[in-house]
mmCIF file of N, CA and C in Angstrom:
data_model
loop_
_atom_site.group_PDB
_atom_site.id
_atom_site.type_symbol
_atom_site.label_atom_id
_atom_site.label_comp_id
_atom_site.label_asym_id
_atom_site.label_seq_id
_atom_site.Cartn_x
_atom_site.Cartn_y
_atom_site.Cartn_z
ATOM 1 N N MET A 1 133.894 181.321 57.105
ATOM 2 C CA MET A 1 133.658 181.163 55.707
ATOM 3 C C MET A 1 134.349 179.914 55.161
ATOM 4 N N MET A 2 135.552 179.738 55.551
ATOM 5 C CA MET A 2 136.332 178.584 55.133
ATOM 6 C C MET A 2 135.658 177.305 55.646
ATOM 7 N N MET A 3 135.180 177.398 56.832
ATOM 8 C CA MET A 3 134.512 176.249 57.431
ATOM 9 C C MET A 3 133.246 175.909 56.651
ATOM 10 N N MET A 4 132.560 176.935 56.202
ATOM 11 C CA MET A 4 131.328 176.735 55.459
ATOM 12 C C MET A 4 131.618 176.059 54.114
ATOM 13 N N MET A 5 132.660 176.437 53.446
ATOM 14 C CA MET A 5 133.031 175.837 52.172
ATOM 15 C C MET A 5 133.439 174.370 52.356
ATOM 16 N N MET A 6 134.150 174.116 53.419
ATOM 17 C CA MET A 6 134.553 172.732 53.692
ATOM 18 C C MET A 6 133.333 171.873 53.980
ATOM 19 N N MET A 7 132.376 172.446 54.702
ATOM 20 C CA MET A 7 131.151 171.705 55.015
ATOM 21 C C MET A 7 130.362 171.428 53.727
ATOM 22 N N MET A 8 130.320 172.385 52.825
ATOM 23 C CA MET A 8 129.594 172.208 51.566
ATOM 24 C C MET A 8 130.278 171.136 50.713
ATOM 25 N N MET A 9 131.588 171.147 50.665
ATOM 26 C CA MET A 9 132.323 170.140 49.905
ATOM 27 C C MET A 9 132.123 168.753 50.519
ATOM 28 N N LEU A 10 132.135 168.717 51.830
ATOM 29 C CA LEU A 10 131.914 167.459 52.525
ATOM 30 C C LEU A 10 130.501 166.946 52.250
ATOM 31 N N MET A 11 129.522 167.837 52.288
ATOM 32 C CA MET A 11 128.132 167.442 52.018
ATOM 33 C C MET A 11 127.987 166.966 50.563
ATOM 34 N N ARG A 12 128.631 167.671 49.663
ATOM 35 C CA ARG A 12 128.563 167.283 48.259
ATOM 36 C C ARG A 12 129.208 165.905 48.055
ATOM 37 N N SER A 13 130.333 165.657 48.678
ATOM 38 C CA SER A 13 131.006 164.358 48.590
ATOM 39 C C SER A 13 130.138 163.260 49.192
ATOM 40 N N LEU A 14 129.542 163.598 50.323
ATOM 41 C CA LEU A 14 128.661 162.633 50.983
ATOM 42 C C LEU A 14 127.470 162.301 50.098
ATOM 43 N N MET A 15 126.862 163.277 49.473
ATOM 44 C CA MET A 15 125.723 163.053 48.577
ATOM 45 C C MET A 15 126.146 162.213 47.361
ATOM 46 N N THR A 16 127.330 162.464 46.852
ATOM 47 C CA THR A 16 127.842 161.692 45.723
ATOM 48 C C THR A 16 128.014 160.231 46.125
ATOM 49 N N ILE A 17 128.552 160.015 47.290
ATOM 50 C CA ILE A 17 128.748 158.649 47.795
ATOM 51 C C ILE A 17 127.407 157.956 47.968
ATOM 52 N N ILE A 18 126.437 158.660 48.537
ATOM 53 C CA ILE A 18 125.105 158.074 48.749
ATOM 54 C C ILE A 18 124.467 157.730 47.405
ATOM 55 N N ASN A 19 124.571 158.642 46.449
ATOM 56 C CA ASN A 19 123.998 158.377 45.119
ATOM 57 C C ASN A 19 124.665 157.184 44.451
ATOM 58 N N ARG A 20 125.974 157.119 44.541
ATOM 59 C CA ARG A 20 126.698 156.002 43.931
ATOM 60 C C ARG A 20 126.331 154.685 44.606
ATOM 61 N N THR A 21 126.189 154.722 45.923
ATOM 62 C CA THR A 21 125.790 153.522 46.656
ATOM 63 C C THR A 21 124.399 153.082 46.218
ATOM 64 N N SER A 22 123.517 154.039 46.086
ATOM 65 C CA SER A 22 122.161 153.736 45.624
ATOM 66 C C SER A 22 122.192 153.153 44.213
ATOM 67 N N GLU A 23 123.008 153.734 43.348
ATOM 68 C CA GLU A 23 123.141 153.215 41.993
ATOM 69 C C GLU A 23 123.700 151.801 41.997
ATOM 70 N N LEU A 24 124.670 151.552 42.863
ATOM 71 C CA LEU A 24 125.243 150.211 42.961
ATOM 72 C C LEU A 24 124.206 149.202 43.451
ATOM 73 N N LYS A 25 123.407 149.610 44.428
ATOM 74 C CA LYS A 25 122.356 148.709 44.916
ATOM 75 C C LYS A 25 121.360 148.408 43.802
ATOM 76 N N HIS A 26 121.012 149.441 43.058
ATOM 77 C CA HIS A 26 120.091 149.263 41.941
ATOM 78 C C HIS A 26 120.710 148.352 40.886
ATOM 79 N N PHE A 27 121.969 148.571 40.582
ATOM 80 C CA PHE A 27 122.670 147.742 39.603
ATOM 81 C C PHE A 27 122.750 146.293 40.072
ATOM 82 N N ARG A 28 123.050 146.084 41.346
ATOM 83 C CA ARG A 28 123.098 144.719 41.897
ATOM 84 C C ARG A 28 121.727 144.057 41.808
ATOM 85 N N ALA A 29 120.691 144.829 42.107
ATOM 86 C CA ALA A 29 119.331 144.284 42.007
ATOM 87 C C ALA A 29 119.022 143.885 40.564
ATOM 88 N N LEU A 30 119.434 144.715 39.610
ATOM 89 C CA LEU A 30 119.223 144.372 38.204
ATOM 90 C C LEU A 30 119.992 143.117 37.808
ATOM 91 N N LEU A 31 121.228 143.004 38.278
ATOM 92 C CA LEU A 31 122.022 141.804 37.983
ATOM 93 C C LEU A 31 121.374 140.555 38.582
ATOM 94 N N GLU A 32 120.892 140.669 39.799
ATOM 95 C CA GLU A 32 120.219 139.533 40.447
ATOM 96 C C GLU A 32 118.952 139.151 39.675
ATOM 97 N N PHE A 33 118.194 140.169 39.274
ATOM 98 C CA PHE A 33 116.996 139.907 38.485
ATOM 99 C C PHE A 33 117.349 139.208 37.169
ATOM 100 N N GLU A 34 118.376 139.679 36.512
ATOM 101 C CA GLU A 34 118.813 139.066 35.255
ATOM 102 C C GLU A 34 119.259 137.621 35.466
ATOM 103 N N ARG A 35 119.970 137.374 36.546
ATOM 104 C CA ARG A 35 120.409 136.009 36.849
ATOM 105 C C ARG A 35 119.205 135.093 37.074
ATOM 106 N N ILE A 36 118.220 135.586 37.807
ATOM 107 C CA ILE A 36 117.009 134.796 38.060
ATOM 108 C C ILE A 36 116.277 134.512 36.756
ATOM 109 N N MET A 37 116.166 135.528 35.914
ATOM 110 C CA MET A 37 115.476 135.348 34.628
ATOM 111 C C MET A 37 116.210 134.343 33.742
ATOM 112 N N GLN A 38 117.529 134.388 33.743
ATOM 113 C CA GLN A 38 118.301 133.431 32.953
ATOM 114 C C GLN A 38 118.098 132.019 33.480
ATOM 115 N N THR A 39 118.073 131.873 34.793
ATOM 116 C CA THR A 39 117.861 130.560 35.393
ATOM 117 C C THR A 39 116.481 130.028 35.020
ATOM 118 N N GLU A 40 115.461 130.885 35.126
ATOM 119 C CA GLU A 40 114.117 130.465 34.754
ATOM 120 C C GLU A 40 114.030 130.148 33.266
ATOM 121 N N ASN A 41 114.701 130.936 32.454
ATOM 122 C CA ASN A 41 114.698 130.708 31.015
ATOM 123 C C ASN A 41 115.376 129.380 30.689
ATOM 124 N N LYS A 42 116.485 129.099 31.352
ATOM 125 C CA LYS A 42 117.173 127.819 31.129
ATOM 126 C C LYS A 42 116.281 126.660 31.529
ATOM 127 N N ALA A 43 115.591 126.805 32.658
ATOM 128 C CA ALA A 43 114.693 125.746 33.111
ATOM 129 C C ALA A 43 113.550 125.547 32.118
ATOM 130 N N ARG A 44 113.004 126.640 31.603
ATOM 131 C CA ARG A 44 111.918 126.553 30.633
ATOM 132 C C ARG A 44 112.410 125.909 29.342
ATOM 133 N N LEU A 45 113.590 126.316 28.890
ATOM 134 C CA LEU A 45 114.151 125.734 27.674
ATOM 135 C C LEU A 45 114.452 124.248 27.853
ATOM 136 N N GLN A 46 114.957 123.877 29.019
ATOM 137 C CA GLN A 46 115.243 122.466 29.290
ATOM 138 C C GLN A 46 113.952 121.650 29.307
ATOM 139 N N LYS A 47 112.915 122.213 29.901
ATOM 140 C CA LYS A 47 111.629 121.522 29.951
ATOM 141 C C LYS A 47 111.080 121.337 28.534
ATOM 142 N N GLU A 48 111.170 122.366 27.717
ATOM 143 C CA GLU A 48 110.708 122.295 26.332
ATOM 144 C C GLU A 48 111.532 121.266 25.547
ATOM 145 N N TYR A 49 112.844 121.261 25.761
ATOM 146 C CA TYR A 49 113.713 120.288 25.089
ATOM 147 C C TYR A 49 113.338 118.861 25.506
ATOM 148 N N ASP A 50 113.120 118.658 26.802
ATOM 149 C CA ASP A 50 112.753 117.334 27.292
ATOM 150 C C ASP A 50 111.418 116.874 26.707
ATOM 151 N N ARG A 51 110.466 117.799 26.604
ATOM 152 C CA ARG A 51 109.155 117.467 26.045
ATOM 153 C C ARG A 51 109.299 117.062 24.578
ATOM 154 N N LYS A 52 110.060 117.838 23.809
ATOM 155 C CA LYS A 52 110.251 117.517 22.395
ATOM 156 C C LYS A 52 111.016 116.211 22.226
ATOM 157 N N ARG A 53 111.971 115.983 23.100
ATOM 158 C CA ARG A 53 112.747 114.736 23.032
ATOM 159 C C ARG A 53 111.856 113.530 23.325
ATOM 160 N N ALA A 54 110.975 113.675 24.315
ATOM 161 C CA ALA A 54 110.058 112.589 24.643
ATOM 162 C C ALA A 54 109.124 112.296 23.465
ATOM 163 N N ILE A 55 108.646 113.338 22.821
ATOM 164 C CA ILE A 55 107.779 113.152 21.651
ATOM 165 C C ILE A 55 108.548 112.465 20.538
ATOM 166 N N ARG A 56 109.785 112.908 20.305
ATOM 167 C CA ARG A 56 110.611 112.302 19.262
ATOM 168 C C ARG A 56 110.859 110.823 19.554
ATOM 169 N N LEU A 57 111.161 110.507 20.800
ATOM 170 C CA LEU A 57 111.411 109.110 21.160
ATOM 171 C C LEU A 57 110.142 108.278 21.023
ATOM 172 N N TYR A 58 109.005 108.856 21.424
ATOM 173 C CA TYR A 58 107.735 108.145 21.305
ATOM 174 C C TYR A 58 107.423 107.871 19.838
ATOM 175 N N CYS A 59 107.621 108.893 18.998
ATOM 176 C CA CYS A 59 107.357 108.721 17.568
ATOM 177 C C CYS A 59 108.304 107.692 16.960
ATOM 178 N N ALA A 60 109.561 107.763 17.332
ATOM 179 C CA ALA A 60 110.538 106.801 16.809
ATOM 180 C C ALA A 60 110.180 105.393 17.259
ATOM 181 N N ASP A 61 109.734 105.266 18.494
ATOM 182 C CA ASP A 61 109.334 103.964 19.020
ATOM 183 C C ASP A 61 108.102 103.459 18.271
ATOM 184 N N SER A 62 107.149 104.346 18.014
ATOM 185 C CA SER A 62 105.936 103.963 17.288
ATOM 186 C C SER A 62 106.261 103.555 15.864
ATOM 187 N N VAL A 63 107.132 104.305 15.219
ATOM 188 C CA VAL A 63 107.530 103.987 13.856
ATOM 189 C C VAL A 63 108.271 102.659 13.846
ATOM 190 N N GLY A 64 109.115 102.452 14.829
ATOM 191 C CA GLY A 64 109.860 101.195 14.919
ATOM 192 C C GLY A 64 108.926 100.014 15.068
ATOM 193 N N LYS A 65 107.882 100.166 15.886
ATOM 194 C CA LYS A 65 106.915 99.080 16.059
ATOM 195 C C LYS A 65 106.165 98.826 14.774
ATOM 196 N N GLY A 66 105.840 99.881 14.051
ATOM 197 C CA GLY A 66 105.128 99.740 12.786
ATOM 198 C C GLY A 66 105.948 98.961 11.770
ATOM 199 N N GLU A 67 107.237 99.210 11.730
ATOM 200 C CA GLU A 67 108.102 98.497 10.797
ATOM 201 C C GLU A 67 108.174 97.021 11.165
ATOM 202 N N ASP A 68 108.238 96.721 12.454
ATOM 203 C CA ASP A 68 108.273 95.329 12.882
ATOM 204 C C ASP A 68 106.972 94.633 12.511
ATOM 205 N N ASP A 69 105.850 95.332 12.692
ATOM 206 C CA ASP A 69 104.560 94.749 12.340
ATOM 207 C C ASP A 69 104.488 94.472 10.846
ATOM 208 N N ASP A 70 105.009 95.394 10.040
ATOM 209 C CA ASP A 70 105.013 95.192 8.594
ATOM 210 C C ASP A 70 105.889 94.008 8.221
ATOM 211 N N ALA A 71 107.021 93.878 8.878
ATOM 212 C CA ALA A 71 107.913 92.757 8.596
ATOM 213 C C ALA A 71 107.247 91.441 8.992
ATOM 214 N N ASP A 72 106.561 91.435 10.136
ATOM 215 C CA ASP A 72 105.855 90.231 10.569
ATOM 216 C C ASP A 72 104.735 89.888 9.589
ATOM 217 N N ALA A 73 104.019 90.910 9.142
ATOM 218 C CA ALA A 73 102.926 90.683 8.202
ATOM 219 C C ALA A 73 103.470 90.123 6.888
ATOM 220 N N ALA A 74 104.595 90.649 6.418
ATOM 221 C CA ALA A 74 105.210 90.157 5.190
ATOM 222 C C ALA A 74 105.652 88.711 5.367
ATOM 223 N N ALA A 75 106.188 88.389 6.513
ATOM 224 C CA ALA A 75 106.606 87.009 6.782
ATOM 225 C C ALA A 75 105.389 86.089 6.802
ATOM 226 N N ASP A 76 104.286 86.564 7.396
ATOM 227 C CA ASP A 76 103.063 85.766 7.423
ATOM 228 C C ASP A 76 102.538 85.548 6.011
ATOM 229 N N ASP A 77 102.626 86.573 5.161
ATOM 230 C CA ASP A 77 102.183 86.441 3.779
ATOM 231 C C ASP A 77 103.020 85.400 3.047
ATOM 232 N N ASP A 78 104.309 85.388 3.306
ATOM 233 C CA ASP A 78 105.181 84.398 2.679
ATOM 234 C C ASP A 78 104.789 82.999 3.115
ATOM 235 N N ASP A 79 104.451 82.838 4.384
ATOM 236 C CA ASP A 79 104.032 81.537 4.881
ATOM 237 C C ASP A 79 102.745 81.098 4.189
ATOM 238 N N ASP A 80 101.813 82.025 3.977
ATOM 239 C CA ASP A 80 100.562 81.702 3.300
ATOM 240 C C ASP A 80 100.830 81.264 1.868
ATOM 241 N N ASP A 81 101.769 81.929 1.202
ATOM 242 C CA ASP A 81 102.109 81.556 -0.172
ATOM 243 C C ASP A 81 102.670 80.142 -0.218
ATOM 244 N N ASP A 82 103.506 79.803 0.759
ATOM 245 C CA ASP A 82 104.071 78.450 0.803
ATOM 246 C C ASP A 82 102.956 77.425 0.986
ATOM 247 N N TYR A 83 101.986 77.763 1.846
ATOM 248 C CA TYR A 83 100.880 76.848 2.108
ATOM 249 C C TYR A 83 100.052 76.658 0.847
ATOM 250 N N GLU A 84 99.805 77.762 0.108
ATOM 251 C CA GLU A 84 99.029 77.673 -1.115
ATOM 252 C C GLU A 84 99.767 76.842 -2.169
ATOM 253 N N GLU A 85 101.087 76.999 -2.232
ATOM 254 C CA GLU A 85 101.868 76.226 -3.185
ATOM 255 C C GLU A 85 101.812 74.742 -2.831
ATOM 256 N N GLU A 86 101.853 74.412 -1.544
ATOM 257 C CA GLU A 86 101.767 73.013 -1.128
ATOM 258 C C GLU A 86 100.405 72.433 -1.499
ATOM 259 N N GLU A 87 99.333 73.224 -1.306
ATOM 260 C CA GLU A 87 98.002 72.756 -1.673
ATOM 261 C C GLU A 87 97.920 72.503 -3.176
ATOM 262 N N GLN A 88 98.499 73.419 -3.931
ATOM 263 C CA GLN A 88 98.485 73.276 -5.379
ATOM 264 C C GLN A 88 99.249 72.023 -5.787
ATOM 265 N N ASP A 89 100.379 71.761 -5.135
ATOM 266 C CA ASP A 89 101.156 70.562 -5.426
ATOM 267 C C ASP A 89 100.349 69.319 -5.093
ATOM 268 N N ASP A 90 99.612 69.346 -3.988
ATOM 269 C CA ASP A 90 98.783 68.199 -3.605
ATOM 270 C C ASP A 90 97.709 67.965 -4.657
ATOM 271 N N HIS A 91 97.103 69.029 -5.146
ATOM 272 C CA HIS A 91 96.075 68.873 -6.172
ATOM 273 C C HIS A 91 96.683 68.339 -7.463
ATOM 274 N N ASP A 92 97.869 68.803 -7.789
ATOM 275 C CA ASP A 92 98.531 68.312 -9.006
ATOM 276 C C ASP A 92 98.845 66.836 -8.867
ATOM 277 N N ASP A 93 99.281 66.419 -7.686
ATOM 278 C CA ASP A 93 99.573 65.007 -7.470
ATOM 279 C C ASP A 93 98.304 64.181 -7.614
ATOM 280 N N ASN A 94 97.204 64.697 -7.111
ATOM 281 C CA ASN A 94 95.929 63.976 -7.214
ATOM 282 C C ASN A 94 95.495 63.874 -8.667
ATOM 283 N N ASP A 95 95.778 64.887 -9.445
ATOM 284 C CA ASP A 95 95.421 64.851 -10.869
ATOM 285 C C ASP A 95 96.216 63.772 -11.582
ATOM 286 N N ASP A 96 97.468 63.564 -11.196
ATOM 287 C CA ASP A 96 98.290 62.539 -11.838
ATOM 288 C C ASP A 96 97.733 61.158 -11.557
ATOM 289 N N HIS A 97 97.195 60.956 -10.366
ATOM 290 C CA HIS A 97 96.665 59.649 -10.010
ATOM 291 C C HIS A 97 95.349 59.375 -10.721
ATOM 292 N N ASP A 98 94.612 60.409 -11.060
ATOM 293 C CA ASP A 98 93.323 60.220 -11.715
ATOM 294 C C ASP A 98 93.505 59.731 -13.145
ATOM 295 N N ASP A 99 94.614 59.981 -13.785
ATOM 296 C CA ASP A 99 94.820 59.560 -15.176
ATOM 297 C C ASP A 99 95.021 58.123 -15.237
#
């Protein structure tokens, strides 16, 4: 009888150990899965950040080029005004000679 009780306690302890081991394996698997998901999430977030950064840089570059073009156009307009003023001065000089 005593032997039977010891065997039952031993079996119960053994079953507890097996269950705990199984739970630990399951927990480790969950931790590994979570680590993989975090790694994939970080990679996805980094890719999204890089894409947005590239768009921002492209837009900034495009805007920068537009400003340079506007500045060049304004400079060209100033040159045209100078040319028109010189023509007007030439015509005024010719008018003085006609008198």
